Short mmCIF file of C-alpha atoms in Angstrom, two decimals:
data_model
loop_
_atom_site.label_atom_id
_atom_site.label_comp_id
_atom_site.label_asym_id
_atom_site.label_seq_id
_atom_site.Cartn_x
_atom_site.Cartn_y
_atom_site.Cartn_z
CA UNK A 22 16.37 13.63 10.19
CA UNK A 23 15.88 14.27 14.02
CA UNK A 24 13.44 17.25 14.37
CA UNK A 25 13.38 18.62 18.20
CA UNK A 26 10.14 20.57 18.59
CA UNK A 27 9.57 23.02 21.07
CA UNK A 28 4.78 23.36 21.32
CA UNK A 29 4.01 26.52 20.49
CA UNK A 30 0.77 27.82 20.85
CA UNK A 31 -0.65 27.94 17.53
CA UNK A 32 -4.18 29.65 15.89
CA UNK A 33 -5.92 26.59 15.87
CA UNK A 34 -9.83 25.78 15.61
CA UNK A 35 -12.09 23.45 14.92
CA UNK A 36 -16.18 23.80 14.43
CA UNK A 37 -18.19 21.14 13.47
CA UNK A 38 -21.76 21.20 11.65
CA UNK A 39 -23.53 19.31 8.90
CA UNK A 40 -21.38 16.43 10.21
CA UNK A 41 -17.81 17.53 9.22
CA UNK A 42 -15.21 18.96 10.99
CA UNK A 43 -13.51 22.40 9.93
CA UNK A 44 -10.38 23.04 11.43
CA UNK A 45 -7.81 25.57 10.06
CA UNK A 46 -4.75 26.25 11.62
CA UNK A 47 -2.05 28.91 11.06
CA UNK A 48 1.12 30.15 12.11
CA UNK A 49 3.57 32.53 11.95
CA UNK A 50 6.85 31.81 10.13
CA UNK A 51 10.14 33.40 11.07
CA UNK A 52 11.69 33.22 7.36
CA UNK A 53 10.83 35.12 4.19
CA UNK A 54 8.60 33.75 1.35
CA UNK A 55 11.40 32.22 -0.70
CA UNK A 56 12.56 30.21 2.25
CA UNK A 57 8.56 28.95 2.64
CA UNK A 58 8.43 28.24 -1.12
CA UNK A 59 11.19 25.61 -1.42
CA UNK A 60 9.76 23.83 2.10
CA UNK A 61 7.18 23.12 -0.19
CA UNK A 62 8.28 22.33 -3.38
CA UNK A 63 10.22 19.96 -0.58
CA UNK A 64 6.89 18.36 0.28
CA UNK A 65 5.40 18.16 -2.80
CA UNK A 66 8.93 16.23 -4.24
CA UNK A 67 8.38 13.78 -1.33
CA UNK A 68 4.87 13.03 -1.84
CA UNK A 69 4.99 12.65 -5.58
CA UNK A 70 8.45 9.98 -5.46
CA UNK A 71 8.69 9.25 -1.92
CA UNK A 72 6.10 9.33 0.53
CA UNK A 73 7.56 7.84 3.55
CA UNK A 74 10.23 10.28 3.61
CA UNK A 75 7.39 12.90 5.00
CA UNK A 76 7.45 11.34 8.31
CA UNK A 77 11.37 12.38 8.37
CA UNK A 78 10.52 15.66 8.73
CA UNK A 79 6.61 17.24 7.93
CA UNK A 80 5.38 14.09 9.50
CA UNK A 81 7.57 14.09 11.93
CA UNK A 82 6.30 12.45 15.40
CA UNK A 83 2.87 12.45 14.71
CA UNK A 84 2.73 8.37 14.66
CA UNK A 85 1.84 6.66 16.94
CA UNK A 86 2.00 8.03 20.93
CA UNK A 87 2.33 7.05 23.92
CA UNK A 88 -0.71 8.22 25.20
CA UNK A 89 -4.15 6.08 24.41
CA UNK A 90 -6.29 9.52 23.76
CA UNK A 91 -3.84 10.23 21.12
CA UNK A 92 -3.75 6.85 19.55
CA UNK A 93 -7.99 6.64 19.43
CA UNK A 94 -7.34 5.28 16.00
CA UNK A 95 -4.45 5.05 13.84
CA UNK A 96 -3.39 4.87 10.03
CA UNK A 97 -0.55 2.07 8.81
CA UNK A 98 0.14 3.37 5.45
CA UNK A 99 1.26 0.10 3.26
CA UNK A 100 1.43 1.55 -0.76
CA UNK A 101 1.51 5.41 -1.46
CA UNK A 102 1.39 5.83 -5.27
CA UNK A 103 1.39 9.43 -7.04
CA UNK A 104 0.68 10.32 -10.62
CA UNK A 105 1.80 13.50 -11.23
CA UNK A 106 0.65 14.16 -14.91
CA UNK A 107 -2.88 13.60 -13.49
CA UNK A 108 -2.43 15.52 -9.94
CA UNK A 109 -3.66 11.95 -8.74
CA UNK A 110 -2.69 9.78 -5.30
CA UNK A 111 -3.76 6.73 -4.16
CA UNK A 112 -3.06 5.23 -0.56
CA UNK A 113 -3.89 1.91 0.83
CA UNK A 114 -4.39 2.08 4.53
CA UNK A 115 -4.76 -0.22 7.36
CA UNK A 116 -7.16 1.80 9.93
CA UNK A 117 -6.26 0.51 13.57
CA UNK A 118 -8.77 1.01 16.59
CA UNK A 119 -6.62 -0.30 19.07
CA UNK A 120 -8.45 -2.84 21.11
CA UNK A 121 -11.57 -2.80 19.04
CA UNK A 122 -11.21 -3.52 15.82
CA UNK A 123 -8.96 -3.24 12.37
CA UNK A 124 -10.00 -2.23 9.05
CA UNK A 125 -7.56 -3.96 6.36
CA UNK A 126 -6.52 -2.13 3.14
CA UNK A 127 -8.95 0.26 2.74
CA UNK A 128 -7.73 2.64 -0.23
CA UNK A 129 -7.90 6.46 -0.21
CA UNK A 130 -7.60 8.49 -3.22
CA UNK A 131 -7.80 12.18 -4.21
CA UNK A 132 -6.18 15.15 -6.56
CA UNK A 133 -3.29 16.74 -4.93
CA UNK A 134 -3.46 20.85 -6.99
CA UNK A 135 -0.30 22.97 -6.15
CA UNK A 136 -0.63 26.82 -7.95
CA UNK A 137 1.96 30.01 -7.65
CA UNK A 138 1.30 33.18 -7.98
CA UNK A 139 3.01 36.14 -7.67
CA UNK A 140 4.14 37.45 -4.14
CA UNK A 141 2.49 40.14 -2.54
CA UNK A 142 3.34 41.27 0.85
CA UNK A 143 0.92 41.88 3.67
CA UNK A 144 2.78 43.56 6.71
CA UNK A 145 -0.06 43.71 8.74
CA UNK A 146 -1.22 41.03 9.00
CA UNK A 147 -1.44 38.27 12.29
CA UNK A 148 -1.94 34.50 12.34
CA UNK A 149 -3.95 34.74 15.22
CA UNK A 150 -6.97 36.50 13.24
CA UNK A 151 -6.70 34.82 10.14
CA UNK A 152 -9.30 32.45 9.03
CA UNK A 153 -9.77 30.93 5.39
CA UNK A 154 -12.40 33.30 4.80
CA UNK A 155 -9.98 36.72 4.99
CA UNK A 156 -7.19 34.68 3.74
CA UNK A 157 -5.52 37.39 1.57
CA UNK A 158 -3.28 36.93 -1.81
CA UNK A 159 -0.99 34.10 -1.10
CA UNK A 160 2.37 32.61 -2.85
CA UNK A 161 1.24 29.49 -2.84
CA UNK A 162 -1.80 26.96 -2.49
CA UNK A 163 -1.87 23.37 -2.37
CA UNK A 164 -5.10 21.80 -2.84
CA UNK A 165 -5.79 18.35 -1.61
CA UNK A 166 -9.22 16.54 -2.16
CA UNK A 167 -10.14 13.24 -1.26
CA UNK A 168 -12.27 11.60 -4.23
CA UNK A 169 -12.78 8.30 -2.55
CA UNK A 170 -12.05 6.52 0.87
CA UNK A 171 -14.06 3.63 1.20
CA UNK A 172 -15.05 3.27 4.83
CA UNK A 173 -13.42 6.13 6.25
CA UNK A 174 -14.25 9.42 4.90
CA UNK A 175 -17.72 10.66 3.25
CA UNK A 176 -16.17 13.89 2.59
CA UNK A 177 -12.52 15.31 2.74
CA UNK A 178 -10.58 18.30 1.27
CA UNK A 179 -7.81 20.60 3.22
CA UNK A 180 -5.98 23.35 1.79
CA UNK A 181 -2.25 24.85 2.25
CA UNK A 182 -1.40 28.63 1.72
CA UNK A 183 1.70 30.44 2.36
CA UNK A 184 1.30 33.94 3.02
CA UNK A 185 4.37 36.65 2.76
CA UNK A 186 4.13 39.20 5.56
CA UNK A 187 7.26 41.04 4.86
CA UNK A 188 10.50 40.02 3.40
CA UNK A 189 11.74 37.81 6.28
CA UNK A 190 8.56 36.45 7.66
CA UNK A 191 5.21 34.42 6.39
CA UNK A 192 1.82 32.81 7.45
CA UNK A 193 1.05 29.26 7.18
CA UNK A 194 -2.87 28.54 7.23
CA UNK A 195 -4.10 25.33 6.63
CA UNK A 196 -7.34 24.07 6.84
CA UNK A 197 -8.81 20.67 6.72
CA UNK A 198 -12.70 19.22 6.46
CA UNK A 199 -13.48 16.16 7.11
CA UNK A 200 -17.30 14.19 7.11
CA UNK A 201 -16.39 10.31 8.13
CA UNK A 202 -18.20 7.20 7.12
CA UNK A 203 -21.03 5.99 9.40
CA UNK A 204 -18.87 3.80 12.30
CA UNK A 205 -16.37 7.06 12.53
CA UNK A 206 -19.02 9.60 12.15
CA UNK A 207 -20.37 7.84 15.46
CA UNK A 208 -16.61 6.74 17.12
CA UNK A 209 -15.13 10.02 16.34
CA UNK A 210 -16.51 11.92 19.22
CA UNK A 211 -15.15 16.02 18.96
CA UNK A 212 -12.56 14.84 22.23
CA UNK A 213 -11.67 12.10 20.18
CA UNK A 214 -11.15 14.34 17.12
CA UNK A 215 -9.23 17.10 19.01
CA UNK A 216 -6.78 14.65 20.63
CA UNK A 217 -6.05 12.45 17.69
CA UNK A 218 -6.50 14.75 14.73
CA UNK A 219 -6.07 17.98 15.43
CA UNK A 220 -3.47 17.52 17.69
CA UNK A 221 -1.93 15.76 14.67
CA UNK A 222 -2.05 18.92 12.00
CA UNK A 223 -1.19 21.21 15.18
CA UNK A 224 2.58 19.36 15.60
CA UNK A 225 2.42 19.21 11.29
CA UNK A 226 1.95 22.98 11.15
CA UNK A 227 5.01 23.34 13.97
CA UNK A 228 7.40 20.60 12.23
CA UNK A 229 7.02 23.24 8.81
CA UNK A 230 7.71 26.51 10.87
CA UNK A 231 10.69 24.54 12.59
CA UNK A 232 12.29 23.72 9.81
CA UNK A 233 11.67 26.86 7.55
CA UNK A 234 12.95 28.90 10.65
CA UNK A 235 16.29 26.68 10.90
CA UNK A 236 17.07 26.63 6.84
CA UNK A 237 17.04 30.52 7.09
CA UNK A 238 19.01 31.13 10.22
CA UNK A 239 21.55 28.75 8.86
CA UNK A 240 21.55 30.89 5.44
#
């Protein structure tokens, strides 16, 4: 799939104490709740049978750029693995520094949580004063938590809500936390964070509202 994507200035921020980095990120959808539900379920199918297929489309151009403040380190992704009867993923991982260094096969794994509930709307409400801690009643939350990452993380969770404003339009927030290891707690400066990683979730976060907004104007 060929996914054109035109930047659009999302609510986006990142703060950073007891050495982690808190960024959420939301935006608002052009298509009603049902529309956000299935691009879901969508991602969720993908990630539990075939992972790869993400960087079709949810993934989609956040690989590797052509620009070196964008590429300050990089993951090859060699086995994805999902057991679904125990929410449980495993990924093995070759980390790249270009020009410095590579770390070989260094496994990540975590519980992937995905609850529904009931959909309530919430007409007033704006991505761009939404944070995780007003997040009202959403549709649907998928909780991801990283259990174990050898050399790369000391901490990680993130977190996925869709939010129904009305009956043709929704919130996306997302937010993400993530303490690294000891060589990228020091390497991972916050430019080097903002240009690699949160530029990363910012075009993720774009790719979903893309595509929801497509599916329901070709409805």
């Amino acid at each position: 799939m060929c996914i054109k994507v035109l930047f659009i200035l999302l609510a986006i921020r990142t703060l950073y104490y007891d050495k982690t980095y808190h960024t959420e990120c939301a935006v608002d959808v052009n298509a009603p709740a049902e529309i956000s539900d299935s691009i879901l379920s969508r991602f969720i199918y993908d990630f539990q049978n075939s992972p790869d297929a993400l960087f079709d489309w949810a993934f989609y151009g956040t690989g590797a750029q052509e620009d070196d403040q964008k590429n300050s380190f990089l993951l090859e992704y060699k086995v994805t693995e999902y057991f679904p009867e125990r929410n449980y993923g495993r990924i093995v991982t070759d980390i790249v520094v270009p020009g410095l260094t590579r770390f070989k096969n260094i496994t990540i794994e975590g519980t992937v949580i995905d609850k529904c509930y009931p959909i309530h709307y919430n007409p007033k409400l704006r991505s761009d004063n939404l944070t995780i801690a007003t997040i009202p009643n959403s549709m649907r939350h998928m909780d991801i938590k990283v259990n174990y990452s050898g050399k790369l993380l000391d901490k990680g969770y993130g977190n996925l809500y869709i939010i129904p404003v009305d009956k043709t339009h929704s919130i996306y927030m997302m937010d993400i936390n993530l303490k690294y290891g000891w060589f990228f707690n020091i390497f991972v400066t916050k430019r080097v964070y903002a240009n690699s990683v949160e530029w990363r979730v910012n075009r993720y976060m774009q790719n979903l509202k893309q595509i929801a907004e497509k599916m329901y104007n070709d409805k």
